[in-house]
XYZ file of N, CA and C in Angstrom:
708
model
N 0.790 -1.201 0.000
C 0.000 0.000 0.000
C 0.835 1.269 0.000
N 2.162 1.149 -0.141
C 3.051 2.320 -0.120
C 3.741 2.572 -1.461
N 3.429 1.753 -2.464
C 4.014 1.925 -3.807
C 5.540 1.944 -3.767
N 6.110 1.031 -2.986
C 7.565 1.012 -2.827
C 8.254 -0.063 -3.655
N 7.476 -0.995 -4.217
C 8.078 -2.116 -4.920
C 8.917 -1.654 -6.104
N 8.434 -0.653 -6.821
C 9.177 -0.167 -7.986
C 10.538 0.388 -7.579
N 10.576 1.093 -6.442
C 11.840 1.662 -5.971
C 12.815 0.558 -5.558
N 12.288 -0.448 -4.897
C 13.138 -1.566 -4.487
C 13.723 -2.282 -5.693
N 12.905 -2.495 -6.727
C 13.387 -3.179 -7.930
C 14.463 -2.356 -8.636
N 14.220 -1.062 -8.771
C 15.199 -0.216 -9.454
C 16.501 -0.132 -8.672
N 16.407 -0.014 -7.352
C 17.612 0.064 -6.512
C 18.386 -1.249 -6.573
N 17.675 -2.372 -6.473
C 18.355 -3.670 -6.530
C 18.999 -3.892 -7.893
N 18.299 -3.495 -8.958
C 18.861 -3.681 -10.297
C 20.173 -2.915 -10.456
N 20.211 -1.687 -9.962
C 21.395 -0.854 -10.143
C 22.526 -1.194 -9.182
N 22.186 -1.449 -7.907
C 23.221 -1.542 -6.876
C 23.502 -2.970 -6.388
N 22.619 -3.892 -6.663
C 22.860 -5.267 -6.227
C 23.156 -6.190 -7.401
N 22.376 -6.055 -8.462
C 22.542 -6.938 -9.620
C 23.447 -6.342 -10.685
N 23.749 -5.038 -10.586
C 24.624 -4.402 -11.558
C 24.040 -4.321 -12.950
N 22.727 -4.298 -13.046
C 22.055 -4.218 -14.346
C 20.956 -3.150 -14.254
N 21.309 -1.892 -14.436
C 20.326 -0.814 -14.316
C 19.085 -1.084 -15.159
N 17.945 -0.746 -14.618
C 16.674 -1.064 -15.275
C 15.818 0.181 -15.419
N 14.884 0.112 -16.329
C 13.826 1.105 -16.452
C 12.555 0.486 -15.889
N 11.951 1.142 -14.900
C 10.786 0.603 -14.206
C 9.608 1.542 -14.398
N 8.544 1.021 -14.964
C 7.302 1.774 -15.096
C 6.359 1.296 -13.999
N 6.082 2.165 -13.032
C 5.257 1.809 -11.875
C 3.846 2.348 -12.069
N 2.859 1.539 -11.738
C 1.463 1.918 -11.958
C 0.709 1.873 -10.634
N 0.012 2.950 -10.321
C -0.832 3.017 -9.128
C -1.964 3.980 -9.423
N -3.160 3.683 -8.953
C -4.296 4.561 -9.241
C -4.439 5.694 -8.220
N -3.721 5.598 -7.102
C -3.874 6.576 -6.029
C -2.876 7.712 -6.196
N -3.368 8.932 -6.355
C -2.491 10.068 -6.624
C -1.542 10.347 -5.465
N -1.995 10.125 -4.237
C -1.135 10.371 -3.081
C 0.053 9.419 -3.079
N -0.198 8.150 -3.352
C 0.899 7.177 -3.391
C 1.850 7.478 -4.541
N 1.313 7.883 -5.670
C 2.161 8.212 -6.814
C 3.079 9.381 -6.478
N 2.529 10.435 -5.898
C 3.342 11.608 -5.557
C 4.392 11.268 -4.509
N 4.021 10.446 -3.508
C 4.986 10.055 -2.484
C 6.112 9.227 -3.095
N 5.769 8.328 -4.004
C 6.782 7.499 -4.651
C 7.714 8.343 -5.514
N 7.172 9.365 -6.169
C 8.018 10.252 -6.974
C 9.021 11.001 -6.089
N 8.565 11.460 -4.919
C 9.485 12.152 -3.999
C 10.574 11.204 -3.503
N 10.190 9.983 -3.203
C 11.178 9.015 -2.713
C 12.171 8.649 -3.815
N 11.683 8.505 -5.044
C 12.590 8.200 -6.149
C 13.618 9.322 -6.320
N 13.163 10.551 -6.195
C 14.086 11.688 -6.306
C 15.119 11.665 -5.176
N 14.646 11.383 -3.964
C 15.549 11.358 -2.810
C 16.589 10.249 -2.937
N 16.225 9.160 -3.582
C 17.124 8.015 -3.738
C 17.963 8.107 -5.009
N 17.763 9.149 -5.781
C 18.506 9.286 -7.033
C 18.052 8.308 -8.098
N 16.772 7.943 -8.069
C 16.251 6.938 -8.999
C 15.221 7.509 -9.976
N 15.114 8.823 -10.041
C 14.098 9.420 -10.916
C 14.305 9.053 -12.378
N 15.561 8.810 -12.766
C 15.846 8.444 -14.159
C 15.437 7.003 -14.457
N 15.291 6.198 -13.408
C 15.043 4.771 -13.592
C 13.599 4.369 -13.336
N 12.867 5.160 -12.540
C 11.496 4.820 -12.170
C 10.565 5.950 -12.580
N 9.567 5.602 -13.362
C 8.533 6.565 -13.743
C 7.208 6.067 -13.187
N 6.545 6.938 -12.448
C 5.259 6.605 -11.849
C 4.129 6.959 -12.826
N 3.229 6.017 -13.012
C 2.093 6.216 -13.926
C 0.809 6.079 -13.119
N 0.056 7.171 -13.013
C -1.221 7.104 -12.293
C -2.296 6.590 -13.241
N -2.790 5.379 -12.965
C -3.764 4.772 -13.861
C -4.333 3.512 -13.231
N -5.529 3.132 -13.657
C -6.019 1.787 -13.419
C -5.212 0.861 -14.335
N -4.912 -0.331 -13.859
C -4.093 -1.241 -14.662
C -4.768 -1.557 -15.995
N -6.072 -1.763 -15.937
C -6.791 -2.123 -17.147
C -6.901 -1.008 -18.164
N -6.541 0.216 -17.786
C -6.633 1.353 -18.699
C -5.304 1.699 -19.362
N -4.282 0.923 -19.083
C -2.995 1.169 -19.727
C -3.083 0.876 -21.220
N -2.253 1.585 -21.986
C -2.202 1.347 -23.426
C -1.220 0.241 -23.780
N -0.849 0.196 -25.034
C 0.127 -0.788 -25.496
C 1.454 -0.568 -24.787
N 2.159 -1.667 -24.528
C 3.444 -1.586 -23.841
C 4.395 -0.621 -24.550
N 4.462 -0.713 -25.872
C 5.385 0.135 -26.621
C 5.058 1.616 -26.420
N 3.766 1.933 -26.406
C 3.362 3.332 -26.238
C 3.623 3.817 -24.813
N 3.314 2.972 -23.840
C 3.540 3.355 -22.444
C 5.028 3.554 -22.176
N 5.856 2.671 -22.721
C 7.301 2.792 -22.508
C 7.842 4.058 -23.163
N 7.391 4.345 -24.377
C 7.871 5.528 -25.079
C 7.487 6.805 -24.354
N 6.291 6.823 -23.760
C 5.854 8.011 -23.018
C 6.635 8.178 -21.722
N 6.963 7.055 -21.076
C 7.678 7.115 -19.796
C 9.164 7.371 -19.974
N 9.747 6.778 -21.020
C 11.186 6.891 -21.256
C 11.423 7.312 -22.708
N 11.124 8.563 -23.030
C 11.275 9.017 -24.422
C 12.719 8.896 -24.887
N 12.925 8.424 -26.108
C 14.301 8.299 -26.629
C 14.970 9.657 -26.729
N 16.225 9.722 -26.342
C 16.939 11.005 -26.322
C 17.218 11.524 -27.721
N 17.468 10.595 -28.656
C 17.780 11.052 -30.006
C 16.539 11.140 -30.886
N 15.384 10.758 -30.317
C 14.134 10.851 -31.061
C 13.934 9.769 -32.086
N 14.866 8.834 -32.211
C 14.751 7.822 -33.250
C 15.144 6.437 -32.766
N 15.004 6.191 -31.463
C 15.379 4.887 -30.923
C 14.399 3.812 -31.384
N 14.899 2.588 -31.490
C 14.055 1.476 -31.898
C 13.024 1.182 -30.817
N 11.847 0.656 -31.206
C 10.839 0.300 -30.202
C 11.419 -0.695 -29.194
N 10.968 -0.651 -27.947
C 11.508 -1.579 -26.948
C 11.057 -3.001 -27.234
N 11.875 -3.936 -26.799
C 11.432 -5.313 -26.864
C 10.448 -5.586 -25.744
N 10.045 -6.835 -25.577
C 9.127 -7.158 -24.480
C 9.769 -6.828 -23.135
N 8.970 -6.481 -22.138
C 9.548 -6.249 -20.805
C 10.177 -7.519 -20.271
N 11.255 -7.361 -19.535
C 11.898 -8.527 -18.938
C 11.052 -9.104 -17.809
N 10.363 -8.227 -17.068
C 9.627 -8.671 -15.884
C 8.397 -7.792 -15.670
N 7.271 -8.432 -15.413
C 6.055 -7.730 -14.997
C 5.694 -8.219 -13.604
N 5.469 -7.281 -12.682
C 5.207 -7.628 -11.283
C 3.910 -6.986 -10.827
N 3.081 -7.755 -10.131
C 1.857 -7.219 -9.529
C 1.778 -7.724 -8.095
N 1.782 -6.799 -7.150
C 1.728 -7.165 -5.738
C 0.397 -6.723 -5.140
N -0.433 -7.698 -4.817
C -1.716 -7.467 -4.144
C -2.610 -6.484 -4.892
N -2.659 -6.627 -6.214
C -3.660 -5.899 -6.995
C -5.014 -6.540 -6.682
N -5.967 -5.716 -6.276
C -7.209 -6.234 -5.685
C -8.113 -6.921 -6.697
N -8.506 -8.139 -6.368
C -9.488 -8.918 -7.121
C -9.134 -8.956 -8.610
N -10.031 -8.445 -9.476
C -9.798 -8.554 -10.916
C -8.680 -7.645 -11.415
N -8.169 -6.754 -10.582
C -6.999 -5.974 -10.993
C -5.806 -6.891 -11.226
N -5.746 -8.010 -10.497
C -4.685 -8.992 -10.767
C -4.859 -9.594 -12.153
N -6.102 -9.825 -12.569
C -6.359 -10.323 -13.920
C -5.936 -9.289 -14.960
N -6.241 -8.014 -14.684
C -5.817 -6.946 -15.589
C -4.298 -6.925 -15.727
N -3.604 -7.075 -14.601
C -2.143 -7.053 -14.623
C -1.585 -8.235 -15.414
N -2.142 -9.410 -15.196
C -1.680 -10.592 -15.926
C -1.938 -10.437 -17.425
N -3.112 -9.912 -17.770
C -3.443 -9.730 -19.181
C -2.503 -8.718 -19.841
N -2.201 -7.622 -19.130
C -1.266 -6.641 -19.666
C 0.104 -7.278 -19.909
N 0.540 -8.100 -18.971
C 1.848 -8.745 -19.111
C 1.870 -9.705 -20.290
N 0.799 -10.465 -20.462
C 0.732 -11.407 -21.583
C 0.712 -10.661 -22.912
N -0.095 -9.595 -23.001
C -0.164 -8.816 -24.249
C 1.200 -8.222 -24.596
N 1.938 -7.799 -23.582
C 3.266 -7.217 -23.803
C 4.323 -8.280 -24.069
N 3.943 -9.556 -23.925
C 4.858 -10.687 -24.108
C 6.018 -10.631 -23.110
N 5.696 -10.251 -21.886
C 6.710 -10.173 -20.842
C 7.426 -11.517 -20.699
N 8.735 -11.463 -20.556
C 9.508 -12.704 -20.452
C 9.233 -13.418 -19.137
N 9.057 -12.638 -18.062
C 8.757 -13.196 -16.752
C 7.581 -12.438 -16.149
N 6.767 -13.136 -15.373
C 5.646 -12.526 -14.668
C 5.677 -13.017 -13.223
N 5.541 -12.088 -12.281
C 5.409 -12.431 -10.864
C 4.177 -11.716 -10.330
N 3.203 -12.475 -9.876
C 1.938 -11.890 -9.428
C 1.530 -12.489 -8.095
N 1.309 -11.616 -7.116
C 0.772 -12.033 -5.821
C -0.646 -11.481 -5.727
N -1.660 -12.293 -6.036
C -3.038 -11.796 -6.087
C -3.583 -11.463 -4.696
N -4.726 -10.786 -4.700
C -5.346 -10.370 -3.447
C -6.854 -10.239 -3.643
N -7.604 -10.425 -2.553
C -9.042 -10.133 -2.527
C -9.786 -10.819 -3.665
N -9.797 -12.151 -3.634
C -10.452 -12.933 -4.691
C -11.970 -12.912 -4.488
N -12.645 -11.966 -5.075
C -14.086 -11.831 -4.830
C -14.947 -12.237 -6.015
N -14.431 -12.087 -7.221
C -15.294 -12.241 -8.390
C -15.897 -13.633 -8.523
N -15.071 -14.676 -8.419
C -15.586 -16.023 -8.637
C -16.571 -16.420 -7.548
N -16.287 -16.052 -6.294
C -17.234 -16.350 -5.208
C -18.576 -15.688 -5.483
N -18.533 -14.460 -5.972
C -19.783 -13.756 -6.296
C -20.528 -14.465 -7.429
N -19.790 -14.897 -8.431
C -20.435 -15.593 -9.545
C -21.022 -16.923 -9.098
N -20.338 -17.602 -8.193
C -20.906 -18.846 -7.664
C -22.196 -18.566 -6.900
N -22.226 -17.460 -6.168
C -23.421 -17.129 -5.391
C -24.606 -16.804 -6.290
N -24.333 -16.486 -7.554
C -25.390 -16.130 -8.500
C -25.803 -17.286 -9.404
N -25.231 -18.474 -9.177
C -25.615 -19.627 -9.989
C -27.088 -19.959 -9.768
N -27.791 -20.439 -10.796
C -29.211 -20.789 -10.653
C -29.420 -21.871 -9.594
N -30.468 -21.730 -8.807
C -30.747 -22.693 -7.738
C -30.849 -24.114 -8.266
N -31.439 -24.282 -9.440
C -31.613 -25.628 -9.987
C -30.272 -26.306 -10.250
N -29.250 -25.498 -10.605
C -27.921 -26.057 -10.832
C -27.241 -26.353 -9.503
N -27.336 -25.413 -8.554
C -26.661 -25.561 -7.266
C -27.181 -26.773 -6.508
N -28.486 -26.997 -6.508
C -29.074 -28.080 -5.731
C -28.592 -29.450 -6.187
N -28.215 -29.561 -7.445
C -27.784 -30.855 -7.987
C -26.264 -30.968 -8.110
N -25.550 -29.893 -7.789
C -24.103 -29.878 -8.036
C -23.345 -30.541 -6.887
N -22.270 -31.288 -7.196
C -21.469 -31.927 -6.135
C -20.857 -30.929 -5.147
N -20.664 -29.675 -5.580
C -20.091 -28.656 -4.705
C -21.175 -27.813 -4.034
N -22.369 -28.357 -3.888
C -23.487 -27.599 -3.338
C -23.147 -26.987 -1.978
N -22.518 -27.758 -1.108
C -22.181 -27.244 0.222
C -21.248 -26.049 0.129
N -20.283 -26.117 -0.758
C -19.350 -25.000 -0.930
C -20.062 -23.795 -1.537
N -20.902 -24.043 -2.529
C -21.609 -22.948 -3.192
C -22.563 -22.212 -2.259
N -23.085 -22.888 -1.251
C -24.141 -22.294 -0.427
C -23.690 -21.834 0.956
N -22.460 -22.131 1.346
C -21.936 -21.674 2.642
C -20.939 -20.545 2.371
N -21.266 -19.311 2.732
C -20.456 -18.155 2.325
C -18.962 -18.271 2.616
N -18.593 -18.718 3.834
C -17.169 -18.788 4.166
C -16.466 -19.814 3.285
N -17.044 -20.990 3.144
C -16.437 -22.023 2.300
C -16.387 -21.565 0.849
N -17.445 -20.898 0.411
C -17.487 -20.410 -0.970
C -16.348 -19.418 -1.225
N -16.150 -18.492 -0.292
C -15.113 -17.488 -0.454
C -13.713 -18.095 -0.454
N -13.457 -18.981 0.514
C -12.124 -19.580 0.618
C -11.819 -20.482 -0.568
N -12.787 -21.298 -0.963
C -12.564 -22.208 -2.085
C -12.405 -21.440 -3.381
N -13.213 -20.406 -3.558
C -13.129 -19.617 -4.791
C -11.761 -18.964 -4.946
N -11.142 -18.572 -3.842
C -9.808 -17.965 -3.919
C -8.803 -18.951 -4.504
N -8.844 -20.195 -4.042
C -7.915 -21.212 -4.560
C -8.226 -21.554 -6.016
N -9.506 -21.695 -6.326
C -9.888 -22.053 -7.687
C -9.548 -20.921 -8.653
N -9.734 -19.678 -8.218
C -9.385 -18.530 -9.063
C -7.923 -18.593 -9.480
N -7.040 -18.837 -8.523
C -5.619 -18.873 -8.863
C -5.268 -20.108 -9.689
N -5.957 -21.211 -9.461
C -5.749 -22.389 -10.312
C -6.161 -22.078 -11.747
N -7.266 -21.364 -11.904
C -7.699 -20.955 -13.240
C -6.695 -20.008 -13.886
N -6.132 -19.106 -13.097
C -5.109 -18.190 -13.632
C -3.885 -18.962 -14.111
N -3.468 -19.953 -13.348
C -2.340 -20.784 -13.767
C -2.640 -21.460 -15.096
N -3.837 -22.048 -15.222
C -4.200 -22.737 -16.455
C -4.233 -21.783 -17.646
N -4.787 -20.587 -17.448
C -4.872 -19.624 -18.545
C -3.500 -19.082 -18.937
N -2.615 -18.896 -17.969
C -1.253 -18.483 -18.309
C -0.538 -19.574 -19.097
N -0.787 -20.816 -18.754
C -0.233 -21.913 -19.540
C -0.784 -21.880 -20.954
N -2.073 -21.606 -21.068
C -2.694 -21.513 -22.392
C -2.115 -20.358 -23.203
N -1.605 -19.340 -22.517
C -1.014 -18.179 -23.187
C 0.457 -18.391 -23.542
N 0.997 -19.556 -23.215
C 2.369 -19.853 -23.605
C 3.415 -19.652 -22.532
N 3.018 -19.830 -21.264
C 3.945 -19.664 -20.152
C 4.086 -20.961 -19.353
N 5.274 -21.149 -18.800
C 5.474 -22.179 -17.779
C 5.174 -21.508 -16.443
N 4.322 -22.128 -15.604
C 3.805 -21.443 -14.424
C 3.984 -22.288 -13.177
N 4.325 -21.643 -12.078
C 4.398 -22.286 -10.768
C 3.701 -21.393 -9.752
N 3.231 -21.997 -8.675
C 2.608 -21.247 -7.580
C 3.258 -21.668 -6.276
N 3.525 -20.692 -5.404
C 4.170 -21.000 -4.131
C 3.882 -19.890 -3.135
N 4.243 -20.126 -1.864
C 4.172 -19.073 -0.857
C 5.452 -18.245 -0.929
N 5.307 -16.920 -0.895
C 6.500 -16.085 -0.981
C 6.856 -15.439 0.348
N 6.001 -15.584 1.350
C 6.289 -15.052 2.674
C 5.491 -15.867 3.680
N 5.941 -15.921 4.914
C 5.238 -16.701 5.934
C 3.831 -16.135 6.159
N 2.849 -16.998 6.396
C 1.457 -16.538 6.525
C 1.225 -15.600 7.704
N 2.106 -15.601 8.715
C 1.895 -14.670 9.818
C 2.118 -13.211 9.393
N 2.818 -13.003 8.259
C 3.012 -11.644 7.748
C 1.795 -11.185 6.950
N 1.252 -12.068 6.147
C 0.033 -11.782 5.381
C -0.564 -13.110 4.922
N -1.899 -13.255 5.021
C -2.523 -14.475 4.503
C -2.543 -14.492 2.980
N -2.362 -13.330 2.353
C -2.331 -13.246 0.895
C -0.895 -13.453 0.426
N -0.419 -14.683 0.581
C 1.001 -14.937 0.373
C 1.274 -15.902 -0.774
N 0.324 -16.005 -1.692
C 0.546 -16.867 -2.855
C 1.200 -16.068 -3.974
N 2.233 -16.646 -4.568
C 2.938 -16.000 -5.668
C 2.834 -16.890 -6.906
N 2.333 -16.308 -7.996
C 2.303 -16.980 -9.288
C 3.512 -16.519 -10.091
N 4.346 -17.464 -10.475
C 5.547 -17.162 -11.253
C 5.412 -17.786 -12.633
N 5.620 -16.987 -13.667
C 5.454 -17.481 -15.029
C 6.629 -17.054 -15.890
N 7.115 -17.977 -16.708
C 8.188 -17.685 -17.653
C 7.726 -18.026 -19.062
N 7.957 -17.145 -19.995
C 7.454 -17.335 -21.351
C 8.217 -18.454 -22.055
N 7.463 -19.362 -22.658
C 8.051 -20.443 -23.419
C 8.390 -19.974 -24.833
N 9.242 -20.703 -25.493
C 9.596 -20.383 -26.880
C 8.363 -20.544 -27.766
N 8.037 -19.488 -28.478
C 6.804 -19.489 -29.264
C 6.961 -20.312 -30.539
N 5.855 -20.928 -30.958
C 5.794 -21.564 -32.269
C 6.325 -22.972 -32.366
N 6.888 -23.506 -31.286
C 7.427 -24.867 -31.356
C 6.358 -25.855 -30.895
N 6.407 -27.108 -31.371
C 5.358 -28.074 -31.040
C 5.145 -28.262 -29.541
N 6.217 -28.280 -28.753
C 6.070 -28.502 -27.311
C 5.288 -27.366 -26.663
N 5.523 -26.133 -27.110
C 4.793 -24.997 -26.546
C 3.329 -25.049 -26.942
N 3.066 -25.352 -28.214
C 1.666 -25.448 -28.654
C 0.920 -26.529 -27.891
N 1.589 -27.655 -27.645
C 0.953 -28.741 -26.886
C 0.671 -28.301 -25.459
N 1.616 -27.574 -24.847
C 1.414 -27.088 -23.482
C 0.276 -26.082 -23.431
N 0.150 -25.245 -24.462
C -0.938 -24.276 -24.505
C -2.298 -24.969 -24.607
N -2.380 -25.960 -25.448
C -3.631 -26.705 -25.593
C -4.000 -27.404 -24.287
N -2.992 -27.932 -23.610
C -3.232 -28.594 -22.329
C -3.717 -27.595 -21.277
N -3.112 -26.414 -21.240
C -3.536 -25.386 -20.293
C -4.964 -24.950 -20.535
N -5.331 -24.775 -21.792
C -6.693 -24.366 -22.112
C -7.683 -25.455 -21.715
N -7.323 -26.709 -21.971
C -8.205 -27.816 -21.588
C -8.369 -27.889 -20.075
N -7.293 -27.610 -19.339
C -7.372 -27.594 -17.875
C -8.351 -26.524 -17.393
N -8.274 -25.345 -18.004
C -9.164 -24.264 -17.596
C -10.620 -24.623 -17.881
N -10.897 -25.090 -19.073
C -12.275 -25.433 -19.446
C -12.832 -26.511 -18.514
N -12.003 -27.520 -18.206
C -12.452 -28.598 -17.328
C -12.701 -28.095 -15.912
N -11.819 -27.229 -15.408
C -11.973 -26.704 -14.050
C -13.204 -25.803 -13.953
N -13.403 -24.992 -14.955
C -14.576 -24.121 -14.988
C -15.859 -24.943 -14.996
N -15.893 -25.980 -15.809
C -17.082 -26.830 -15.891
C -17.326 -27.586 -14.593
N -16.258 -28.099 -13.994
C -16.400 -28.922 -12.788
C -16.864 -28.135 -11.581
N -16.610 -26.816 -11.573
C -16.938 -26.023 -10.389
C -18.215 -25.197 -10.546
N -18.948 -25.413 -11.632
C -20.245 -24.746 -11.768
C -20.448 -23.952 -13.029
N -19.398 -23.815 -13.853
C -19.536 -23.127 -15.128
C -19.185 -21.649 -15.126
N -18.804 -21.097 -13.973
C -18.428 -19.680 -13.896
C -16.925 -19.539 -14.119
N -16.550 -18.556 -14.932
C -15.139 -18.314 -15.199
C -14.645 -17.066 -14.494
N -13.426 -16.658 -14.832
C -12.813 -15.477 -14.211
C -12.534 -14.416 -15.269
N -12.240 -13.211 -14.816
C -12.049 -12.083 -15.724
C -10.930 -12.326 -16.725
N -9.880 -13.021 -16.309
C -8.727 -13.219 -17.188
C -9.114 -13.936 -18.474
N -10.118 -14.785 -18.409
C -10.566 -15.493 -19.605
C -10.961 -14.502 -20.704
N -11.809 -13.549 -20.370
C -12.219 -12.566 -21.369
C -11.101 -11.636 -21.781
N -10.246 -11.257 -20.844
C -9.167 -10.329 -21.143
C -8.143 -10.908 -22.107
N -7.977 -12.228 -22.089
C -6.998 -12.852 -22.974
C -7.563 -13.151 -24.351
N -8.829 -12.831 -24.573
C -9.392 -13.027 -25.909
C -8.654 -12.240 -26.965
N -8.069 -11.106 -26.575
C -7.366 -10.249 -27.529
C -6.063 -10.868 -28.014
N -5.560 -11.886 -27.313
C -4.334 -12.559 -27.772
C -4.650 -13.935 -28.329
N -5.918 -14.161 -28.638
C -6.291 -15.376 -29.351
C -6.703 -16.559 -28.527
N -6.834 -16.377 -27.225
C -7.267 -17.493 -26.380
C -8.787 -17.526 -26.342
N -9.364 -18.601 -26.802
C -10.810 -18.765 -26.822
C -11.165 -20.054 -26.094
N -12.165 -19.954 -25.197
C -12.612 -21.136 -24.469
C -13.929 -21.660 -25.007
């Protein structure tokens, strides 16, 4: 909630890893953006970190956003390649889906996402027709609010893993911090596979099949990421 991750990444890139980076930080809160800009200046990182006040889903194309944040000095620099890393820390509910979709569209080489506040799927389960719920094997989960909320959080992230696989990524999920620090401690890590080769296409087909099967088995409700990835050719 302090918009400090971008500063930490830029500082580590320059002073720990010896590979200076350009970091485009996104936050919708003007107060956090202004505070982060002051801190970047104090740390001597203003050249490396640009704060962008925006909803994640309202960002433009990666090439356009990068050019606006880091304009070429000679006015004729080549367009940037894909970002090396896209990071989303506790973007609330479907904002995590927006972040993942932005990263996939930009063809980010690596993605690290720690989701938060999984509300959408639980809400969609609560809106399932009674005739379906009464006959469904997950009826108890669908009709008990606490179980519905907790289960939907796990299923949401499982669906995200499957959809990222369908988008051409190798994906893992793990805890990134002890639960006593935060219960929202799941980290989705994704690395882009080599495009166009048979093994990648097979993995993509398998990921899509996993998503469709999981969606069907849990009541037929999907997540926002499904629709957001339609622009890159993923159809369920």
